[in-house]
Amino acid sequence: MLRTRVTARNLTVLDQVDSTNQYLKDRAFDLPHGATVVAASQTSGRGSKGRVWSSPMGEGVFFSVLYRPQVPFDFGVMTPGVGLAVCRGLRRLTNLPVMIKWPNDPVVDGKKIGGILCESVWQGSQAALILGIGINLSASREQFLQRDLPHAASLAMLGWEKLTGEQVASAILDELEPIYDSVCQRGELGSLAEQLSQWCVTLGRRVRISTRDEEFEAMAESIDPQGRLVVSREGQKQVLTVSEVSVRGLYGYAE
Ligand code: BTN
């Protein structure tokens, strides 16, 4: 199904793995650029901010891509970049209005349908970037509630129960490659930030921001070409990077 040049041309498909991100981290300088691993379940799936990413067999598709940029850039920009690939891929495959809760939550109708975790490792001056994506395929509302995940949804819950992991992963991988190429060349999202802004549920809302040092409310205004969130706080503009903050809606998970 793939139309990519390098992405997933080296492909490992596993029933189970500890974490697809960890699998590539361990082989970051052995496998070729673009190598991809897809798993049907993970025993130690990793979420952002050190959280666990629940990954039972059959409920989702879990995959990671290894890229080795020749020239390093600020890798924080890739998290919203992957978000854009998820939106584009899933919108092409389904008619769902997939949006991004900045910086890394794909959402439909305010419910989180997956997650994105970008990591990097270095060997001397050579960096390896690992872009991990998990999409909820078939879990039910009851299963999410049992795991205390009231804000989660699966594609099946949204009427797309027949989609396979292969279809979902390849639709997203097809979109990821040109976005990675463009970001890698420019070192920023550039004009891709405009499309991402149109699909970002965070913009135009008051949000609660938690940084390491403080918590405050602000108005989310725009995404800049580096993929950072620009907020207005008591009339002053403030630019937030992907790694330093957590953003919540004032009235719920995304709103
Ligand atoms: C989040 O907390 O929203 C990010 C979740 C990222 C999960 C994916 S599943 C594939 C890849 N492997 C991992 O261990 N994590 C990412």
JSON list of N, CA and C in Angstrom, two decimals, residues 130-185:
[
{"chain": "A", "resi": 130, "resn": "ILE", "atom": "N", "xyz": [13.51, 9.21, 16.41]},
{"chain": "A", "resi": 130, "resn": "ILE", "atom": "CA", "xyz": [12.55, 8.09, 16.43]},
{"chain": "A", "resi": 130, "resn": "ILE", "atom": "C", "xyz": [11.16, 8.68, 16.62]},
{"chain": "A", "resi": 131, "resn": "LEU", "atom": "N", "xyz": [10.31, 8.47, 15.63]},
{"chain": "A", "resi": 131, "resn": "LEU", "atom": "CA", "xyz": [8.97, 9.05, 15.64]},
{"chain": "A", "resi": 131, "resn": "LEU", "atom": "C", "xyz": [7.97, 7.92, 15.88]},
{"chain": "A", "resi": 132, "resn": "GLY", "atom": "N", "xyz": [7.36, 7.94, 17.07]},
{"chain": "A", "resi": 132, "resn": "GLY", "atom": "CA", "xyz": [6.46, 6.85, 17.46]},
{"chain": "A", "resi": 132, "resn": "GLY", "atom": "C", "xyz": [5.01, 7.29, 17.43]},
{"chain": "A", "resi": 133, "resn": "ILE", "atom": "N", "xyz": [4.16, 6.42, 16.90]},
{"chain": "A", "resi": 133, "resn": "ILE", "atom": "CA", "xyz": [2.73, 6.74, 16.76]},
{"chain": "A", "resi": 133, "resn": "ILE", "atom": "C", "xyz": [1.90, 5.55, 17.20]},
{"chain": "A", "resi": 134, "resn": "GLY", "atom": "N", "xyz": [0.89, 5.80, 18.01]},
{"chain": "A", "resi": 134, "resn": "GLY", "atom": "CA", "xyz": [-0.06, 4.74, 18.37]},
{"chain": "A", "resi": 134, "resn": "GLY", "atom": "C", "xyz": [-1.45, 5.25, 18.03]},
{"chain": "A", "resi": 135, "resn": "ILE", "atom": "N", "xyz": [-2.24, 4.42, 17.32]},
{"chain": "A", "resi": 135, "resn": "ILE", "atom": "CA", "xyz": [-3.61, 4.82, 16.99]},
{"chain": "A", "resi": 135, "resn": "ILE", "atom": "C", "xyz": [-4.56, 3.77, 17.57]},
{"chain": "A", "resi": 136, "resn": "ASN", "atom": "N", "xyz": [-5.59, 4.25, 18.28]},
{"chain": "A", "resi": 136, "resn": "ASN", "atom": "CA", "xyz": [-6.57, 3.35, 18.88]},
{"chain": "A", "resi": 136, "resn": "ASN", "atom": "C", "xyz": [-7.51, 2.83, 17.80]},
{"chain": "A", "resi": 137, "resn": "LEU", "atom": "N", "xyz": [-7.48, 1.50, 17.59]},
{"chain": "A", "resi": 137, "resn": "LEU", "atom": "CA", "xyz": [-8.31, 0.94, 16.51]},
{"chain": "A", "resi": 137, "resn": "LEU", "atom": "C", "xyz": [-9.66, 0.45, 17.01]},
{"chain": "A", "resi": 138, "resn": "SER", "atom": "N", "xyz": [-9.64, -0.40, 18.05]},
{"chain": "A", "resi": 138, "resn": "SER", "atom": "CA", "xyz": [-10.89, -1.13, 18.30]},
{"chain": "A", "resi": 138, "resn": "SER", "atom": "C", "xyz": [-11.35, -1.16, 19.76]},
{"chain": "A", "resi": 139, "resn": "ALA", "atom": "N", "xyz": [-10.65, -0.50, 20.67]},
{"chain": "A", "resi": 139, "resn": "ALA", "atom": "CA", "xyz": [-11.08, -0.56, 22.08]},
{"chain": "A", "resi": 139, "resn": "ALA", "atom": "C", "xyz": [-12.46, 0.09, 22.22]},
{"chain": "A", "resi": 140, "resn": "SER", "atom": "N", "xyz": [-13.23, -0.41, 23.19]},
{"chain": "A", "resi": 140, "resn": "SER", "atom": "CA", "xyz": [-14.57, 0.14, 23.41]},
{"chain": "A", "resi": 140, "resn": "SER", "atom": "C", "xyz": [-14.52, 1.21, 24.51]},
{"chain": "A", "resi": 141, "resn": "ARG", "atom": "N", "xyz": [-15.59, 1.98, 24.61]},
{"chain": "A", "resi": 141, "resn": "ARG", "atom": "CA", "xyz": [-15.68, 3.01, 25.65]},
{"chain": "A", "resi": 141, "resn": "ARG", "atom": "C", "xyz": [-15.49, 2.38, 27.04]},
{"chain": "A", "resi": 142, "resn": "GLU", "atom": "N", "xyz": [-16.12, 1.17, 27.23]},
{"chain": "A", "resi": 142, "resn": "GLU", "atom": "CA", "xyz": [-16.01, 0.50, 28.53]},
{"chain": "A", "resi": 142, "resn": "GLU", "atom": "C", "xyz": [-14.56, 0.16, 28.84]},
{"chain": "A", "resi": 143, "resn": "GLN", "atom": "N", "xyz": [-13.84, -0.33, 27.82]},
{"chain": "A", "resi": 143, "resn": "GLN", "atom": "CA", "xyz": [-12.44, -0.68, 28.06]},
{"chain": "A", "resi": 143, "resn": "GLN", "atom": "C", "xyz": [-11.62, 0.56, 28.44]},
{"chain": "A", "resi": 144, "resn": "PHE", "atom": "N", "xyz": [-11.88, 1.68, 27.77]},
{"chain": "A", "resi": 144, "resn": "PHE", "atom": "CA", "xyz": [-11.16, 2.90, 28.13]},
{"chain": "A", "resi": 144, "resn": "PHE", "atom": "C", "xyz": [-11.53, 3.35, 29.54]},
{"chain": "A", "resi": 145, "resn": "LEU", "atom": "N", "xyz": [-12.82, 3.24, 29.90]},
{"chain": "A", "resi": 145, "resn": "LEU", "atom": "CA", "xyz": [-13.25, 3.68, 31.23]},
{"chain": "A", "resi": 145, "resn": "LEU", "atom": "C", "xyz": [-12.61, 2.82, 32.32]},
{"chain": "A", "resi": 146, "resn": "GLN", "atom": "N", "xyz": [-12.53, 1.49, 32.03]},
{"chain": "A", "resi": 146, "resn": "GLN", "atom": "CA", "xyz": [-11.88, 0.60, 33.00]},
{"chain": "A", "resi": 146, "resn": "GLN", "atom": "C", "xyz": [-10.43, 1.01, 33.26]},
{"chain": "A", "resi": 147, "resn": "ARG", "atom": "N", "xyz": [-9.81, 1.60, 32.24]},
{"chain": "A", "resi": 147, "resn": "ARG", "atom": "CA", "xyz": [-8.40, 2.04, 32.40]},
{"chain": "A", "resi": 147, "resn": "ARG", "atom": "C", "xyz": [-8.32, 3.50, 32.82]},
{"chain": "A", "resi": 148, "resn": "ASP", "atom": "N", "xyz": [-9.45, 4.07, 33.20]},
{"chain": "A", "resi": 148, "resn": "ASP", "atom": "CA", "xyz": [-9.49, 5.46, 33.63]},
{"chain": "A", "resi": 148, "resn": "ASP", "atom": "C", "xyz": [-9.05, 6.41, 32.52]},
{"chain": "A", "resi": 149, "resn": "LEU", "atom": "N", "xyz": [-9.54, 6.12, 31.31]},
{"chain": "A", "resi": 149, "resn": "LEU", "atom": "CA", "xyz": [-9.22, 6.98, 30.16]},
{"chain": "A", "resi": 149, "resn": "LEU", "atom": "C", "xyz": [-10.52, 7.51, 29.54]},
{"chain": "A", "resi": 150, "resn": "PRO", "atom": "N", "xyz": [-11.24, 8.37, 30.30]},
{"chain": "A", "resi": 150, "resn": "PRO", "atom": "CA", "xyz": [-12.55, 8.84, 29.81]},
{"chain": "A", "resi": 150, "resn": "PRO", "atom": "C", "xyz": [-12.46, 9.70, 28.56]},
{"chain": "A", "resi": 151, "resn": "HIS", "atom": "N", "xyz": [-11.27, 10.26, 28.27]},
{"chain": "A", "resi": 151, "resn": "HIS", "atom": "CA", "xyz": [-11.13, 11.15, 27.11]},
{"chain": "A", "resi": 151, "resn": "HIS", "atom": "C", "xyz": [-10.62, 10.43, 25.87]},
{"chain": "A", "resi": 152, "resn": "ALA", "atom": "N", "xyz": [-10.56, 9.08, 25.93]},
{"chain": "A", "resi": 152, "resn": "ALA", "atom": "CA", "xyz": [-10.03, 8.34, 24.78]},
{"chain": "A", "resi": 152, "resn": "ALA", "atom": "C", "xyz": [-11.16, 7.80, 23.91]},
{"chain": "A", "resi": 153, "resn": "ALA", "atom": "N", "xyz": [-10.88, 7.64, 22.63]},
{"chain": "A", "resi": 153, "resn": "ALA", "atom": "CA", "xyz": [-11.81, 6.98, 21.70]},
{"chain": "A", "resi": 153, "resn": "ALA", "atom": "C", "xyz": [-11.00, 6.17, 20.70]},
{"chain": "A", "resi": 154, "resn": "SER", "atom": "N", "xyz": [-11.66, 5.19, 20.09]},
{"chain": "A", "resi": 154, "resn": "SER", "atom": "CA", "xyz": [-11.00, 4.40, 19.05]},
{"chain": "A", "resi": 154, "resn": "SER", "atom": "C", "xyz": [-11.69, 4.68, 17.72]},
{"chain": "A", "resi": 155, "resn": "LEU", "atom": "N", "xyz": [-11.02, 4.32, 16.64]},
{"chain": "A", "resi": 155, "resn": "LEU", "atom": "CA", "xyz": [-11.64, 4.50, 15.31]},
{"chain": "A", "resi": 155, "resn": "LEU", "atom": "C", "xyz": [-12.92, 3.68, 15.22]},
{"chain": "A", "resi": 156, "resn": "ALA", "atom": "N", "xyz": [-12.95, 2.49, 15.86]},
{"chain": "A", "resi": 156, "resn": "ALA", "atom": "CA", "xyz": [-14.17, 1.67, 15.83]},
{"chain": "A", "resi": 156, "resn": "ALA", "atom": "C", "xyz": [-15.33, 2.40, 16.51]},
{"chain": "A", "resi": 157, "resn": "MET", "atom": "N", "xyz": [-15.06, 3.06, 17.64]},
{"chain": "A", "resi": 157, "resn": "MET", "atom": "CA", "xyz": [-16.12, 3.81, 18.33]},
{"chain": "A", "resi": 157, "resn": "MET", "atom": "C", "xyz": [-16.67, 4.93, 17.44]},
{"chain": "A", "resi": 158, "resn": "LEU", "atom": "N", "xyz": [-15.86, 5.37, 16.48]},
{"chain": "A", "resi": 158, "resn": "LEU", "atom": "CA", "xyz": [-16.27, 6.47, 15.61]},
{"chain": "A", "resi": 158, "resn": "LEU", "atom": "C", "xyz": [-16.84, 5.97, 14.28]},
{"chain": "A", "resi": 159, "resn": "GLY", "atom": "N", "xyz": [-17.09, 4.65, 14.22]},
{"chain": "A", "resi": 159, "resn": "GLY", "atom": "CA", "xyz": [-17.76, 4.09, 13.04]},
{"chain": "A", "resi": 159, "resn": "GLY", "atom": "C", "xyz": [-16.82, 3.48, 12.02]},
{"chain": "A", "resi": 160, "resn": "TRP", "atom": "N", "xyz": [-15.53, 3.36, 12.35]},
{"chain": "A", "resi": 160, "resn": "TRP", "atom": "CA", "xyz": [-14.56, 2.81, 11.39]},
{"chain": "A", "resi": 160, "resn": "TRP", "atom": "C", "xyz": [-13.97, 1.52, 11.95]},
{"chain": "A", "resi": 161, "resn": "GLU", "atom": "N", "xyz": [-14.86, 0.53, 12.22]},
{"chain": "A", "resi": 161, "resn": "GLU", "atom": "CA", "xyz": [-14.39, -0.70, 12.86]},
{"chain": "A", "resi": 161, "resn": "GLU", "atom": "C", "xyz": [-13.66, -1.64, 11.91]},
{"chain": "A", "resi": 162, "resn": "LYS", "atom": "N", "xyz": [-13.80, -1.43, 10.61]},
{"chain": "A", "resi": 162, "resn": "LYS", "atom": "CA", "xyz": [-13.19, -2.38, 9.66]},
{"chain": "A", "resi": 162, "resn": "LYS", "atom": "C", "xyz": [-11.75, -2.03, 9.27]},
{"chain": "A", "resi": 163, "resn": "LEU", "atom": "N", "xyz": [-11.28, -0.88, 9.72]},
{"chain": "A", "resi": 163, "resn": "LEU", "atom": "CA", "xyz": [-9.92, -0.48, 9.30]},
{"chain": "A", "resi": 163, "resn": "LEU", "atom": "C", "xyz": [-8.88, -1.40, 9.92]},
{"chain": "A", "resi": 164, "resn": "THR", "atom": "N", "xyz": [-7.86, -1.75, 9.15]},
{"chain": "A", "resi": 164, "resn": "THR", "atom": "CA", "xyz": [-6.79, -2.58, 9.69]},
{"chain": "A", "resi": 164, "resn": "THR", "atom": "C", "xyz": [-5.60, -1.70, 10.09]},
{"chain": "A", "resi": 165, "resn": "GLY", "atom": "N", "xyz": [-4.73, -2.27, 10.92]},
{"chain": "A", "resi": 165, "resn": "GLY", "atom": "CA", "xyz": [-3.51, -1.58, 11.32]},
{"chain": "A", "resi": 165, "resn": "GLY", "atom": "C", "xyz": [-2.66, -1.22, 10.12]},
{"chain": "A", "resi": 166, "resn": "GLU", "atom": "N", "xyz": [-2.63, -2.12, 9.12]},
{"chain": "A", "resi": 166, "resn": "GLU", "atom": "CA", "xyz": [-1.82, -1.86, 7.91]},
{"chain": "A", "resi": 166, "resn": "GLU", "atom": "C", "xyz": [-2.33, -0.63, 7.17]},
{"chain": "A", "resi": 167, "resn": "GLN", "atom": "N", "xyz": [-3.66, -0.55, 7.02]},
{"chain": "A", "resi": 167, "resn": "GLN", "atom": "CA", "xyz": [-4.25, 0.60, 6.31]},
{"chain": "A", "resi": 167, "resn": "GLN", "atom": "C", "xyz": [-3.93, 1.91, 7.04]},
{"chain": "A", "resi": 168, "resn": "VAL", "atom": "N", "xyz": [-4.11, 1.88, 8.36]},
{"chain": "A", "resi": 168, "resn": "VAL", "atom": "CA", "xyz": [-3.92, 3.09, 9.15]},
{"chain": "A", "resi": 168, "resn": "VAL", "atom": "C", "xyz": [-2.45, 3.50, 9.12]},
{"chain": "A", "resi": 169, "resn": "ALA", "atom": "N", "xyz": [-1.56, 2.54, 9.37]},
{"chain": "A", "resi": 169, "resn": "ALA", "atom": "CA", "xyz": [-0.13, 2.87, 9.42]},
{"chain": "A", "resi": 169, "resn": "ALA", "atom": "C", "xyz": [0.35, 3.37, 8.05]},
{"chain": "A", "resi": 170, "resn": "SER", "atom": "N", "xyz": [-0.05, 2.70, 6.97]},
{"chain": "A", "resi": 170, "resn": "SER", "atom": "CA", "xyz": [0.49, 3.12, 5.67]},
{"chain": "A", "resi": 170, "resn": "SER", "atom": "C", "xyz": [-0.05, 4.48, 5.25]},
{"chain": "A", "resi": 171, "resn": "ALA", "atom": "N", "xyz": [-1.31, 4.78, 5.59]},
{"chain": "A", "resi": 171, "resn": "ALA", "atom": "CA", "xyz": [-1.85, 6.11, 5.25]},
{"chain": "A", "resi": 171, "resn": "ALA", "atom": "C", "xyz": [-1.04, 7.20, 5.96]},
{"chain": "A", "resi": 172, "resn": "ILE", "atom": "N", "xyz": [-0.68, 6.96, 7.21]},
{"chain": "A", "resi": 172, "resn": "ILE", "atom": "CA", "xyz": [0.07, 7.97, 7.98]},
{"chain": "A", "resi": 172, "resn": "ILE", "atom": "C", "xyz": [1.53, 8.03, 7.50]},
{"chain": "A", "resi": 173, "resn": "LEU", "atom": "N", "xyz": [2.12, 6.87, 7.22]},
{"chain": "A", "resi": 173, "resn": "LEU", "atom": "CA", "xyz": [3.53, 6.86, 6.77]},
{"chain": "A", "resi": 173, "resn": "LEU", "atom": "C", "xyz": [3.68, 7.58, 5.44]},
{"chain": "A", "resi": 174, "resn": "ASP", "atom": "N", "xyz": [2.70, 7.41, 4.54]},
{"chain": "A", "resi": 174, "resn": "ASP", "atom": "CA", "xyz": [2.74, 8.12, 3.25]},
{"chain": "A", "resi": 174, "resn": "ASP", "atom": "C", "xyz": [2.79, 9.63, 3.44]},
{"chain": "A", "resi": 175, "resn": "GLU", "atom": "N", "xyz": [2.08, 10.11, 4.46]},
{"chain": "A", "resi": 175, "resn": "GLU", "atom": "CA", "xyz": [2.05, 11.56, 4.71]},
{"chain": "A", "resi": 175, "resn": "GLU", "atom": "C", "xyz": [3.28, 12.02, 5.47]},
{"chain": "A", "resi": 176, "resn": "LEU", "atom": "N", "xyz": [3.82, 11.12, 6.30]},
{"chain": "A", "resi": 176, "resn": "LEU", "atom": "CA", "xyz": [4.94, 11.51, 7.16]},
{"chain": "A", "resi": 176, "resn": "LEU", "atom": "C", "xyz": [6.20, 11.85, 6.35]},
{"chain": "A", "resi": 177, "resn": "GLU", "atom": "N", "xyz": [6.46, 11.04, 5.32]},
{"chain": "A", "resi": 177, "resn": "GLU", "atom": "CA", "xyz": [7.74, 11.21, 4.61]},
{"chain": "A", "resi": 177, "resn": "GLU", "atom": "C", "xyz": [7.91, 12.62, 4.01]},
{"chain": "A", "resi": 178, "resn": "PRO", "atom": "N", "xyz": [6.93, 13.14, 3.24]},
{"chain": "A", "resi": 178, "resn": "PRO", "atom": "CA", "xyz": [7.15, 14.49, 2.70]},
{"chain": "A", "resi": 178, "resn": "PRO", "atom": "C", "xyz": [7.24, 15.55, 3.78]},
{"chain": "A", "resi": 179, "resn": "ILE", "atom": "N", "xyz": [6.53, 15.36, 4.89]},
{"chain": "A", "resi": 179, "resn": "ILE", "atom": "CA", "xyz": [6.61, 16.34, 5.98]},
{"chain": "A", "resi": 179, "resn": "ILE", "atom": "C", "xyz": [8.01, 16.31, 6.59]},
{"chain": "A", "resi": 180, "resn": "TYR", "atom": "N", "xyz": [8.52, 15.09, 6.84]},
{"chain": "A", "resi": 180, "resn": "TYR", "atom": "CA", "xyz": [9.88, 14.98, 7.39]},
{"chain": "A", "resi": 180, "resn": "TYR", "atom": "C", "xyz": [10.88, 15.62, 6.42]},
{"chain": "A", "resi": 181, "resn": "ASP", "atom": "N", "xyz": [10.78, 15.32, 5.13]},
{"chain": "A", "resi": 181, "resn": "ASP", "atom": "CA", "xyz": [11.73, 15.86, 4.15]},
{"chain": "A", "resi": 181, "resn": "ASP", "atom": "C", "xyz": [11.72, 17.38, 4.18]},
{"chain": "A", "resi": 182, "resn": "SER", "atom": "N", "xyz": [10.52, 17.95, 4.22]},
{"chain": "A", "resi": 182, "resn": "SER", "atom": "CA", "xyz": [10.40, 19.40, 4.19]},
{"chain": "A", "resi": 182, "resn": "SER", "atom": "C", "xyz": [10.97, 20.02, 5.47]},
{"chain": "A", "resi": 183, "resn": "VAL", "atom": "N", "xyz": [10.62, 19.44, 6.62]},
{"chain": "A", "resi": 183, "resn": "VAL", "atom": "CA", "xyz": [11.10, 19.99, 7.90]},
{"chain": "A", "resi": 183, "resn": "VAL", "atom": "C", "xyz": [12.62, 19.85, 7.98]},
{"chain": "A", "resi": 184, "resn": "CYS", "atom": "N", "xyz": [13.12, 18.73, 7.52]},
{"chain": "A", "resi": 184, "resn": "CYS", "atom": "CA", "xyz": [14.55, 18.46, 7.60]},
{"chain": "A", "resi": 184, "resn": "CYS", "atom": "C", "xyz": [15.32, 19.47, 6.73]},
{"chain": "A", "resi": 185, "resn": "GLN", "atom": "N", "xyz": [14.76, 19.78, 5.57]},
{"chain": "A", "resi": 185, "resn": "GLN", "atom": "CA", "xyz": [15.42, 20.71, 4.64]},
{"chain": "A", "resi": 185, "resn": "GLN", "atom": "C", "xyz": [15.45, 22.13, 5.19]}
]
